XYZ file of C-alpha atoms in Angstrom:
619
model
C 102.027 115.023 235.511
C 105.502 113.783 234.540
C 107.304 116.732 235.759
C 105.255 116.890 239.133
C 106.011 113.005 239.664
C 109.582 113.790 239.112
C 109.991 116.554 241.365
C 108.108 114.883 243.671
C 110.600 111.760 243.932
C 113.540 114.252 243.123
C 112.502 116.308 246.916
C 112.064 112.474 248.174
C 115.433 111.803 247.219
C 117.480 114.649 248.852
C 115.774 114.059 252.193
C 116.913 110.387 252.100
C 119.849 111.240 254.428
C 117.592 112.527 256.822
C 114.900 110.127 256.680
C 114.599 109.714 260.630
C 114.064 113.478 261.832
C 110.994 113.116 258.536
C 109.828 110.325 260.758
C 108.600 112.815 263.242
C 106.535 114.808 260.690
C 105.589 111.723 259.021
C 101.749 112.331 259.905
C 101.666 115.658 258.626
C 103.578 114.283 255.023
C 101.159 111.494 255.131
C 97.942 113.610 255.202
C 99.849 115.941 252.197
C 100.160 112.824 250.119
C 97.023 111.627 251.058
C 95.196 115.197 250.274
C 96.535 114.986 246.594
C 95.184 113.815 243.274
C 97.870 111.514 243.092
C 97.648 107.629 244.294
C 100.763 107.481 246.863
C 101.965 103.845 247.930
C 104.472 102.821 250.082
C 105.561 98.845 249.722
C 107.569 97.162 252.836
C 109.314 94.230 250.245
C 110.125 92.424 253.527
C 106.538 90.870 254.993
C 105.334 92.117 250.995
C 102.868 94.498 253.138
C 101.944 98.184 251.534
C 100.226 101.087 252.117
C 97.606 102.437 249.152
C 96.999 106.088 250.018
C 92.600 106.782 249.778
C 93.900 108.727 246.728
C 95.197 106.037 245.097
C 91.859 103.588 245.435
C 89.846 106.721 244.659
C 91.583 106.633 241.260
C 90.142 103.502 240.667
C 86.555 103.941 241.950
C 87.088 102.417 245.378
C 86.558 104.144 248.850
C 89.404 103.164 250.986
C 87.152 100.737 253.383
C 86.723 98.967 250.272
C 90.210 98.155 248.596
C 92.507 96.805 251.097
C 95.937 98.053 250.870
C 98.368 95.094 250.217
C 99.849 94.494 246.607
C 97.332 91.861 245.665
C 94.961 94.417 245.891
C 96.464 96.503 243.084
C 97.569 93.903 241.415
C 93.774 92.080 241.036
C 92.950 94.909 239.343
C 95.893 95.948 236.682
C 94.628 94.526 233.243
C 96.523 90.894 233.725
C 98.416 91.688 230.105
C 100.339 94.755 231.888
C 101.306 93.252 235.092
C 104.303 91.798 233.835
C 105.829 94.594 232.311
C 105.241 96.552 236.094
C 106.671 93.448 237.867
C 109.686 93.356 235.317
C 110.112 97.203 235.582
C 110.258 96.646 239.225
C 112.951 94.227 239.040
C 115.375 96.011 236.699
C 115.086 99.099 239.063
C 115.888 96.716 242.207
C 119.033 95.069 239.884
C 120.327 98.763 239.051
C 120.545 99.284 242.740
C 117.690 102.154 242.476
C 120.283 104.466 240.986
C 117.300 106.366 239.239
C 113.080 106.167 239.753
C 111.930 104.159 237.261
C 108.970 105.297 235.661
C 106.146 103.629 233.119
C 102.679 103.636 231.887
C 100.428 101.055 232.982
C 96.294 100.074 232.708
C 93.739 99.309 235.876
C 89.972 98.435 235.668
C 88.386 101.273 237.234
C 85.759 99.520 239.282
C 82.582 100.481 236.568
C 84.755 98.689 234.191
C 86.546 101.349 232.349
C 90.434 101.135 231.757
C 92.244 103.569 234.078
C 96.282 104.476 232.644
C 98.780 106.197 234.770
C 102.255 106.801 235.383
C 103.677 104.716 237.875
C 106.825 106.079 238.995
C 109.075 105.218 242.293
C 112.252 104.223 243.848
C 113.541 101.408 246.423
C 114.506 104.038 249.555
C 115.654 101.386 251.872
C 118.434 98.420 251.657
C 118.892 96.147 253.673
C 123.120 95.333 254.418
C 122.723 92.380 252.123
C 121.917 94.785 249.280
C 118.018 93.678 249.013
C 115.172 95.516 248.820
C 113.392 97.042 252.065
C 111.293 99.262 251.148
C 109.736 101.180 247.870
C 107.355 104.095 247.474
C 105.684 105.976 244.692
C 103.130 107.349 243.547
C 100.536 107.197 240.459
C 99.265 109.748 238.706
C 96.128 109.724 236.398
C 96.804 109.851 232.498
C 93.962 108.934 230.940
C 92.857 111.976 229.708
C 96.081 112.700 227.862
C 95.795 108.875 226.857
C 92.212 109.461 225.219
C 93.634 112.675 223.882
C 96.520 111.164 222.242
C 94.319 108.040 220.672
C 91.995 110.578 219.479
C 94.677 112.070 217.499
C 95.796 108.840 216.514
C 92.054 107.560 215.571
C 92.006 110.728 213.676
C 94.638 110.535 211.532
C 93.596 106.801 210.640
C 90.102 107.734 209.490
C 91.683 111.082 207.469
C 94.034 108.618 205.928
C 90.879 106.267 205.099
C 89.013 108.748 203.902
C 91.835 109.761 201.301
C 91.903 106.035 200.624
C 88.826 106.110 199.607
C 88.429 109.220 197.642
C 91.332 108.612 195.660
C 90.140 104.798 194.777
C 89.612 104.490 191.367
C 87.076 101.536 191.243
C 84.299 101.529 188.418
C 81.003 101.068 190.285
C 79.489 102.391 193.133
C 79.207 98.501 194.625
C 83.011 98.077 193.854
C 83.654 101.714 195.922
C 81.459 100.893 199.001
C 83.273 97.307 198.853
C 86.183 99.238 199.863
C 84.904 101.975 202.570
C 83.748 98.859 204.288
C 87.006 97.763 204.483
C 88.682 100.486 205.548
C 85.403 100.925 207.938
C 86.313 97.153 210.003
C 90.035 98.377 209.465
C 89.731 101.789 211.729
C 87.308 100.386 213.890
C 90.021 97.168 214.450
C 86.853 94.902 213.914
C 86.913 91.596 212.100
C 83.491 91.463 209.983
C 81.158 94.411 208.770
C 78.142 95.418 206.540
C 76.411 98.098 204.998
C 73.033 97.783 204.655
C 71.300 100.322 202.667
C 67.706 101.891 204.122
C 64.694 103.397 202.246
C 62.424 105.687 204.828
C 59.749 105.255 202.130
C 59.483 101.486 202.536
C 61.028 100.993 205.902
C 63.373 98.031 204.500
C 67.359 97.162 204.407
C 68.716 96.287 201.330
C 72.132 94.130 202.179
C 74.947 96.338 200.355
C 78.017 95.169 201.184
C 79.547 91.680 203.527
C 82.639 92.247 204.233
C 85.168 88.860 203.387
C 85.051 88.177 207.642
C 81.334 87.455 207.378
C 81.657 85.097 204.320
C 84.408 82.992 206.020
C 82.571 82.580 208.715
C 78.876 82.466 207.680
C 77.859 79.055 206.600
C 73.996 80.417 205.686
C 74.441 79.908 202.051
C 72.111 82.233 200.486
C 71.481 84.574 203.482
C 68.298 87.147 202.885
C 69.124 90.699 201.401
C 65.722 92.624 202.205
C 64.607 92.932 205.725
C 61.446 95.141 207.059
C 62.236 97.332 209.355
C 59.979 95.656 211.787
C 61.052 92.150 211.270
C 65.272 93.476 212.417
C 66.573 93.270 216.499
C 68.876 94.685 218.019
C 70.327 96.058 214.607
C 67.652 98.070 213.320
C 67.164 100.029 216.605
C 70.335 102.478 214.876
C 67.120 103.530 212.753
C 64.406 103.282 215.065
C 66.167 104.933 217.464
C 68.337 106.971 214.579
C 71.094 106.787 216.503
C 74.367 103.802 217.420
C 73.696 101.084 219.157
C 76.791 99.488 220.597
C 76.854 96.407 222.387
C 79.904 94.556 224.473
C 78.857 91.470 225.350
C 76.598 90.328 222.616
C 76.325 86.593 223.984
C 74.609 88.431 227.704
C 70.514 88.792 227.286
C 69.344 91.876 225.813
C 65.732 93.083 225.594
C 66.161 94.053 221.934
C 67.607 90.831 221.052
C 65.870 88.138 218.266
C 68.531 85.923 217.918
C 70.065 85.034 214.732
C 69.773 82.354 211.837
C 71.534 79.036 213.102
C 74.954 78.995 211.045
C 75.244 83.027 211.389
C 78.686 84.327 212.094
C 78.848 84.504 215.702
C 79.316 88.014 217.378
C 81.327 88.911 220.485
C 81.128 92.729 220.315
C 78.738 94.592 218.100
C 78.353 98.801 217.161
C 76.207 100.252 214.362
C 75.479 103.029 213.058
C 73.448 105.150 210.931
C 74.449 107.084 207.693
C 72.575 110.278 207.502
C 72.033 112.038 204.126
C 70.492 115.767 205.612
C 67.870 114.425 207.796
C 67.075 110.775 205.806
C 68.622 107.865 207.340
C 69.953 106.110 203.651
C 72.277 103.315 205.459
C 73.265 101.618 208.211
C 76.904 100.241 208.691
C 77.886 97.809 211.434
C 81.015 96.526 212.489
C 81.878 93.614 215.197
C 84.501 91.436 217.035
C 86.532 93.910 217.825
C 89.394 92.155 220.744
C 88.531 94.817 223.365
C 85.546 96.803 224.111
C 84.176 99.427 221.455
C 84.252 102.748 223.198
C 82.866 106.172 221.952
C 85.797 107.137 220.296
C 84.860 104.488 217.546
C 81.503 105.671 217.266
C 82.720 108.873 216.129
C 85.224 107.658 213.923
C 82.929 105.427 212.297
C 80.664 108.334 211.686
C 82.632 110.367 210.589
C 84.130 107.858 208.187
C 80.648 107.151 206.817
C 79.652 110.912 206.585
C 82.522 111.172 204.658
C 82.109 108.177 202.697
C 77.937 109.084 201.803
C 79.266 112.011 199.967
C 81.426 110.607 197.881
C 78.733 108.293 197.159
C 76.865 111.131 196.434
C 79.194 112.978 194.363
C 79.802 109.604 191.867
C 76.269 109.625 191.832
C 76.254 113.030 191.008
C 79.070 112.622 188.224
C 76.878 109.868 186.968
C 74.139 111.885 186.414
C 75.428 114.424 184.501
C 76.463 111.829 181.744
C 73.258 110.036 182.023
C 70.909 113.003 182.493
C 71.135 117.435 182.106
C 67.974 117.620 184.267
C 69.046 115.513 186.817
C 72.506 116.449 186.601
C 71.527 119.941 187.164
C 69.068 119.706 190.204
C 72.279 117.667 191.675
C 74.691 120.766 190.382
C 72.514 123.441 191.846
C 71.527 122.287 195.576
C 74.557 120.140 196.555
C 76.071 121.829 199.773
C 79.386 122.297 198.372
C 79.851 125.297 196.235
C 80.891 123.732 192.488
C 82.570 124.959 189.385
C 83.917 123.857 186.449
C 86.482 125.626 184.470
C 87.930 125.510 181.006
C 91.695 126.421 181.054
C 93.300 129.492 179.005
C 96.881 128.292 177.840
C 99.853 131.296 176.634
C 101.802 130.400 173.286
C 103.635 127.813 175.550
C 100.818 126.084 176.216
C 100.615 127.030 180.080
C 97.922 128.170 181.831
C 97.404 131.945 182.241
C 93.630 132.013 183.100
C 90.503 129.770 183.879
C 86.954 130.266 181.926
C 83.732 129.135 184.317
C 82.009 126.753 182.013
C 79.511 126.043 184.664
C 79.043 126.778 188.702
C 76.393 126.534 191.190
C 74.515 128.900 193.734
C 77.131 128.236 196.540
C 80.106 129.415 194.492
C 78.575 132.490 192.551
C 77.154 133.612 195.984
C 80.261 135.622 197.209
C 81.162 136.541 193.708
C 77.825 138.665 193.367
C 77.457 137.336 190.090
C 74.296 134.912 189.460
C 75.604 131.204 187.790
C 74.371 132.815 184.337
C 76.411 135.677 185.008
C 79.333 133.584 185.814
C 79.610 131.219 182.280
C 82.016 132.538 179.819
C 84.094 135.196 182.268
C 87.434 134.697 183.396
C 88.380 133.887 186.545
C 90.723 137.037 187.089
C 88.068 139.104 185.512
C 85.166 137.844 188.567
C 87.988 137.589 191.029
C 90.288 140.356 190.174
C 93.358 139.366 193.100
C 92.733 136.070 192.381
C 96.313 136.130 190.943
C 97.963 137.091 194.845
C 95.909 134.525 196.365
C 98.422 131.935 198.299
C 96.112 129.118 196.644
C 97.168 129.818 193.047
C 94.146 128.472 191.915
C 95.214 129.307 188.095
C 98.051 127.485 188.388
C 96.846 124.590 190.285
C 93.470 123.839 188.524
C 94.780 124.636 185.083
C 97.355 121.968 185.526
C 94.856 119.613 186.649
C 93.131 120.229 183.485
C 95.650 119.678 181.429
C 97.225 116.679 183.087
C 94.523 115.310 185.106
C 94.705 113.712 188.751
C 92.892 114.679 191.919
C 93.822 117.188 193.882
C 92.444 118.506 197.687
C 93.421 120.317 200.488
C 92.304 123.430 202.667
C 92.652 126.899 202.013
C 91.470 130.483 203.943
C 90.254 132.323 201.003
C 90.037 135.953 201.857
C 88.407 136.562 198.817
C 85.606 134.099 198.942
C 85.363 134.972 202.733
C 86.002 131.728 204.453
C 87.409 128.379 204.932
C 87.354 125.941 202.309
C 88.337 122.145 201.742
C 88.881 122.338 198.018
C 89.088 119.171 195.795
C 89.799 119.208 191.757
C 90.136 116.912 188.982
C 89.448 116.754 185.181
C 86.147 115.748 184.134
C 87.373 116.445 180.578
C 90.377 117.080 178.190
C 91.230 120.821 179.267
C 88.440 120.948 182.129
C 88.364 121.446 185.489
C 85.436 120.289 188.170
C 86.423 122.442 191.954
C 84.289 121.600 194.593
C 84.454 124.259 197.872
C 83.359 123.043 201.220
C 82.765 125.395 203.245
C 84.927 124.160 206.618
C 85.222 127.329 209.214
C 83.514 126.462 211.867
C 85.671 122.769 211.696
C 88.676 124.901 211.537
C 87.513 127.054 214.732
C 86.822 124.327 216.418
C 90.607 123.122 215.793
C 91.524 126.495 216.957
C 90.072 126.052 220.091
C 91.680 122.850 220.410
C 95.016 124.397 219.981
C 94.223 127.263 221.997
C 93.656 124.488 224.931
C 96.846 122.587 224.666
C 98.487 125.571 225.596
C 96.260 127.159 227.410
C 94.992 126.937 231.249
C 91.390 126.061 230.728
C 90.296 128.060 233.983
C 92.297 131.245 234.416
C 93.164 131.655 230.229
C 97.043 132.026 231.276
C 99.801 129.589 229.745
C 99.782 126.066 230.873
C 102.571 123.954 232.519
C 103.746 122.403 229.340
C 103.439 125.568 227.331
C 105.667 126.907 230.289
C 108.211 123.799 230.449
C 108.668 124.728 226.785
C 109.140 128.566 226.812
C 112.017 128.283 229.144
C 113.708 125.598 227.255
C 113.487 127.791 224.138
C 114.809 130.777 225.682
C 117.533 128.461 227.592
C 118.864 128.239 223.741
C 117.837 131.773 222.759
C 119.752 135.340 223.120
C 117.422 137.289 225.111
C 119.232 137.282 227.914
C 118.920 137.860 231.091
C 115.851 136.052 231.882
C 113.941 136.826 234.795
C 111.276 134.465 236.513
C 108.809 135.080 239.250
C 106.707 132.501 241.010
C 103.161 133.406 242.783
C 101.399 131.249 245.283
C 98.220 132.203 246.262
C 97.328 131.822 250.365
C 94.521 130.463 251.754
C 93.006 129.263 248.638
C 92.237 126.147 250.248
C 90.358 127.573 252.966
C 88.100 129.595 250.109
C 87.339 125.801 248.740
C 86.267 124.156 251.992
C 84.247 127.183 253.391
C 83.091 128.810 250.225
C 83.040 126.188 247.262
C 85.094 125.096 244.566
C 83.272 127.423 242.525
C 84.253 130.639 244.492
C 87.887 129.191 244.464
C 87.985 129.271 240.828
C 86.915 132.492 240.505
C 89.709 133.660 242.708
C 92.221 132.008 240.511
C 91.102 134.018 238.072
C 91.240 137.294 239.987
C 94.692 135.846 240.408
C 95.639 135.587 236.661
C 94.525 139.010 236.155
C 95.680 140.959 238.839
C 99.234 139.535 237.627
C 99.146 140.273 234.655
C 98.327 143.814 234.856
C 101.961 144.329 236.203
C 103.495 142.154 233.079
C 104.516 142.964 229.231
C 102.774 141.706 226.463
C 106.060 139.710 225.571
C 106.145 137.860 228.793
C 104.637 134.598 229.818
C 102.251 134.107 232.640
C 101.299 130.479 233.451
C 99.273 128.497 235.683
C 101.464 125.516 237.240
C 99.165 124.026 239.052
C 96.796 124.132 242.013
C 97.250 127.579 243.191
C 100.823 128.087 241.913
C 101.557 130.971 238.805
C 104.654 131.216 237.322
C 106.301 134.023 234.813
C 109.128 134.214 232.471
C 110.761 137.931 231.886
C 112.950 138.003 228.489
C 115.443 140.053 228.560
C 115.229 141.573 231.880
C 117.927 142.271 234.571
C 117.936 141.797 238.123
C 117.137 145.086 239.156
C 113.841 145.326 236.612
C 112.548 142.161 237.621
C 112.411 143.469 241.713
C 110.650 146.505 239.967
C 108.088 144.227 238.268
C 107.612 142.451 241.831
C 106.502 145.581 243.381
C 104.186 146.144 240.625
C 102.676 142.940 241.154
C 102.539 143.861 245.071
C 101.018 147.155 244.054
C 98.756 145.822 241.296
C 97.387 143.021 244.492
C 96.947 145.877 246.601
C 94.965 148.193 244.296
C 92.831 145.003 243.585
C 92.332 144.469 247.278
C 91.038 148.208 248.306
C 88.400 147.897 245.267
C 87.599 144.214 245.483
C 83.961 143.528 247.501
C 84.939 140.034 247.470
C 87.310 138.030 248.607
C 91.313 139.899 248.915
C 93.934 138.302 247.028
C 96.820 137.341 248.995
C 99.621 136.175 247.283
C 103.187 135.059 248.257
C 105.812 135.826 245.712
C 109.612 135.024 244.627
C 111.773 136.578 242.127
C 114.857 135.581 240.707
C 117.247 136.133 237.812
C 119.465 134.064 235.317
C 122.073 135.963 234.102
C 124.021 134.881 230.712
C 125.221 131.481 230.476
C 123.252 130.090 234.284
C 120.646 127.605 233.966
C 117.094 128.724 233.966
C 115.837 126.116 236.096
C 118.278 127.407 238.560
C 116.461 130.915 238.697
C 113.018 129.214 238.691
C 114.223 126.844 242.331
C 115.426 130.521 243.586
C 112.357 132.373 242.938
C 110.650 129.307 244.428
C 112.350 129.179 247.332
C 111.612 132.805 247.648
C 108.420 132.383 247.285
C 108.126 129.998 250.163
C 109.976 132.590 252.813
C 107.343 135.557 251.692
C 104.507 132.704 252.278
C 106.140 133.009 255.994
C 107.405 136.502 256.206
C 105.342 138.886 258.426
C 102.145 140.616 256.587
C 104.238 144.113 256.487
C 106.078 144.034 253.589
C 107.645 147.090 253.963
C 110.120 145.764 256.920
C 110.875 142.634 255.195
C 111.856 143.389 251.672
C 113.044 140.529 249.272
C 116.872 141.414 248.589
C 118.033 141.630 245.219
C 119.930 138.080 244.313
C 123.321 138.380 243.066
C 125.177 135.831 241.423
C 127.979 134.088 242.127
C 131.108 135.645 240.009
């Protein structure tokens, strides 16, 4: 979106000298703008009068009979703590005499109530003699997915850091530990007060955990009640009746589920809770409130995940408990936990280092890709049940015997081809010498993050490159040696015609027709990517002039064998070529084979009398 902005303004810019014969065409530029995602505005700063493309109040929610377009009207509806950053942005671009477009990210109320960001980017075009203002224009572009993106990475790495927080905190009792993950719980969340309030499915009643300190400064009931019946609760017991979160905004509005609360209760603004799920038992509920601005989905997850994470821990001290207190118990716990589990005694050399690991104990989930039952297991050596355990990239010898002989915790992730998947592994010593490993078996997370990847540099609807991943392949081959680098651009005609008649639908599917009939005529080192709309682009390492107007009528070819098979819709496709030889900017090759591009799109439909001419550069 940055890029497009900036070219956008860039193309604005160079036509500035001839700004009156643009006049002419001005409807025709006005229905472009108008026709694109992007909000375009154009502010007289004379009579402070402006034009809001229907783009720009469709951004927000708003048909355009029902925004007026004036700069009150976007300004009644940027959140009131961002307006003056835009108005002071505005001004320093007016002081610099416009010498560049000033760019920056601002928040609007979408009309539902959500929170709207996106680039605002523009430039004064006119002066008046005096050297003010006359007139500005810009556009806005939508960022709010990359926004949520970006806090979702951010909200991520909070709770991860949390939950190592909390696994590494050393406090004696399971009250003292929960204590603390309710803390960290109001601290990700960006709350103020919290609870945990533990539930019993048997008896249908809460049994209050944990306050955290918010509550207790600001709740004057003096010996408030720990047991509740499930039946008795409000609004906060519908997380288990309806065993799922119940979030709430505006706690002071009416609400059916409402029953009040004691007089002297610590008042609540904003309110979410949610339940903590051991397999399919509801054995908690945390809630968290008074957050400054709204609580949104993203904390929901967080806070789940938090607590997921948090219940097994709880579990596992439980579990570590019970093998002190009780064999039995300790070994029902040991043998159906979900995590596979083994403990190991460590095998030191004459210098006292570790050479090998003995399985003093281990559960179904770890023997099972071993092929050994847990009796089987006890007594052997790890080398002799794992024979390349030695090459594995985990060194597990050296990394659990260590732990056993100088204690600490240890975890982190690990693709164990010899145990056949994905594991987050965690260690420490139980006992002079010992070991305790538990494996979690993570693949399908780790998939999942794959696919993530995959999309950031992917086009979700054709499966070529996307713009970024693009952006970024030609800067690292500007630096590189793999020279010359060719780059052709593809536009495909009429796709907007397929979309009105046809269907968005049947317009996708002829981008992807697109994507492959391209890249039949490509190498498997080269880079095909989707810019945008019905624009491809593709970067040709270390391939001359000539070669690259080969590859072109292979494309051309490759279209036209699609097109005599196809029962659907032909592909036609305009297309430029161009080449950077050693030493000339890339982006210089990519505005050729653009503008190339463009004169095909108007050439005749006979190819064969108007051929592209190879492009020689300048000596």
């Amino acid at each position: 979106a940055d890029r497009e902005v900036e070219h956008w303004l860039n193309s604005l810019d160079r036509e500035r000298e001839t700004w009156e014969p643009l006049r002419e065409r001005g409807r025709v530029l006005t229905a472009i703008l108008e026709a694109t995602l992007s909000g375009f505005w154009d502010w007289n700063l004379v009579d402070n009068t402006e034009y809001l493309s229907p783009a720009f109040k469709r951004m927000f929610g708003y048909e355009d009979h029902e925004m007026e377009s004036s700069p009150e009207a976007w300004q009644r509806i940027i959140l009131p703590e961002d307006l003056p950053g835009v108005l002071e942005v505005f001004d320093r671009h007016v002081e610099s005499r416009g010498q560049e477009p000033f760019y920056n990210e601002v928040r609007y109320r979408h009309k539902d109530g959500s929170t709207v960001w996106v680039i605002c980017a523009g430039r004064v075009i006119e002066w008046a003699e005096d050297g003010s203002p006359v007139r500005m224009v810009g556009c806005h572009v939508d960022i709010t997915n990359r926004k949520w993106a970006e806090q979702q990475i951010e909200d991520n790495e909070a709770r991860m850091q949390s939950q190592l927080r909390i696994l590494q905190y050393q406090g004696g009792s399971e009250q003292e530990f929960l204590d603390y993950a309710l803390d960290e719980a109001v601290r990700l969340t960006k709350s103020s007060i919290g609870y945990i309030y533990f539930y019993s499915e048997h008896t249908r009643a809460f049994t209050l955990n944990s306050w955290s300190k918010g509550v207790m400064d600001s709740c004057s009931i003096i010996e408030p009640q720990t047991v509740y019946q499930l039946e008795a609760t409000g609004i906060w017991g519908e997380a288990v009746r309806q065993r799922t979160e119940i979030l709430v905004n505006d706690f002071q509005a009416q609400h059916p589920l409402k029953k009040g609360y004691p007089e002297g209760h610590a008042p609540l603004h904003r309110y979410l809770t949610v339940p903590v799920f051991n397999g399919d038992q509801i054995v908690a509920v945390v809630g968290v409130a008074n957050k400054e601005s709204n609580y949104e989905r993203g904390d929901v997850l967080q806070l789940q995940l938090l607590m997921d994470g948090v219940w097994k821990e709880v579990e596992r001290r439980r579990g570590a408990v019970a093998v002190v207190e009780s064999e039995q118990r300790y070994r029902s716990l040991f043998e159906n936990m979900s995590a596979g589990f083994v403990l190991f005694g460590v095998v030191k050399d004459d210098q006292g280092a570790p050479v090998d690991l003995t399985i003093l104990a281990a559960n179904e989930r770890f023997a099972g890709p071993t092929g050994l039952t847990t009796q089987e297991l006890i007594g052997k050596r790890l080398t002799h049940v794992l024979p390349g355990i030695e090459d594995d990239s985990a060194d597990w010898i050296g990394t659990f015997g260590s732990i056993a002989l100088t204690g600490g915790l240890r975890e982190f992730e690990r693709d164990s081809e010899l145990l056949g998947a994905y594991y987050a592994i965690a260690g420490f010593r139980p006992a002079p010498e010992q070991c305790a490993v538990t494996f979690v078996d993570i693949t399908e997370r780790k998939h999942v993050e794959q696919q993530l990847q995959y999309y950031s540099t992917h086009d979700p609807l054709t499966g070529a490159y996307n713009r970024h991943y693009f952006d970024e392949e030609m800067a690292r081959l500007a630096r590189g040696r793999r020279v010359p680098v060719s780059i052709l651009v593809a536009d495909l005609n009429g796709l907007k015609s397929v979309n009105d008649t046809r269907g968005h639908a049947a317009g996708d599917e002829v981008l992807r027709r697109a994507r492959e009939v391209l890249s039949r005529a490509f190498r498997a080192e080269d880079v095909l990517a989707r810019m945008g709309g019905d624009e491809f682009a593709a970067i040709f390492p270390e391939t001359d002039e000539d070669t690259a107007f080969r590859v072109l009528e292979r494309v051309r070819e490759s279209i036209a064998d699609h097109n005599r098979h196809c029962v659907d819709e032909p592909l036609s496709v305009a297309l430029g070529v161009a080449t950077a030889a050693p030493r000339e900017p890339l982006q210089q090759a990519l505005r050729l084979a653009d503008a190339r591009m463009y004169e095909d799109k108007t050439a005749t439909a006979d190819r064969s009398t108007c051929p592209q001419q190879p492009y020689r550069a300048p000596r």
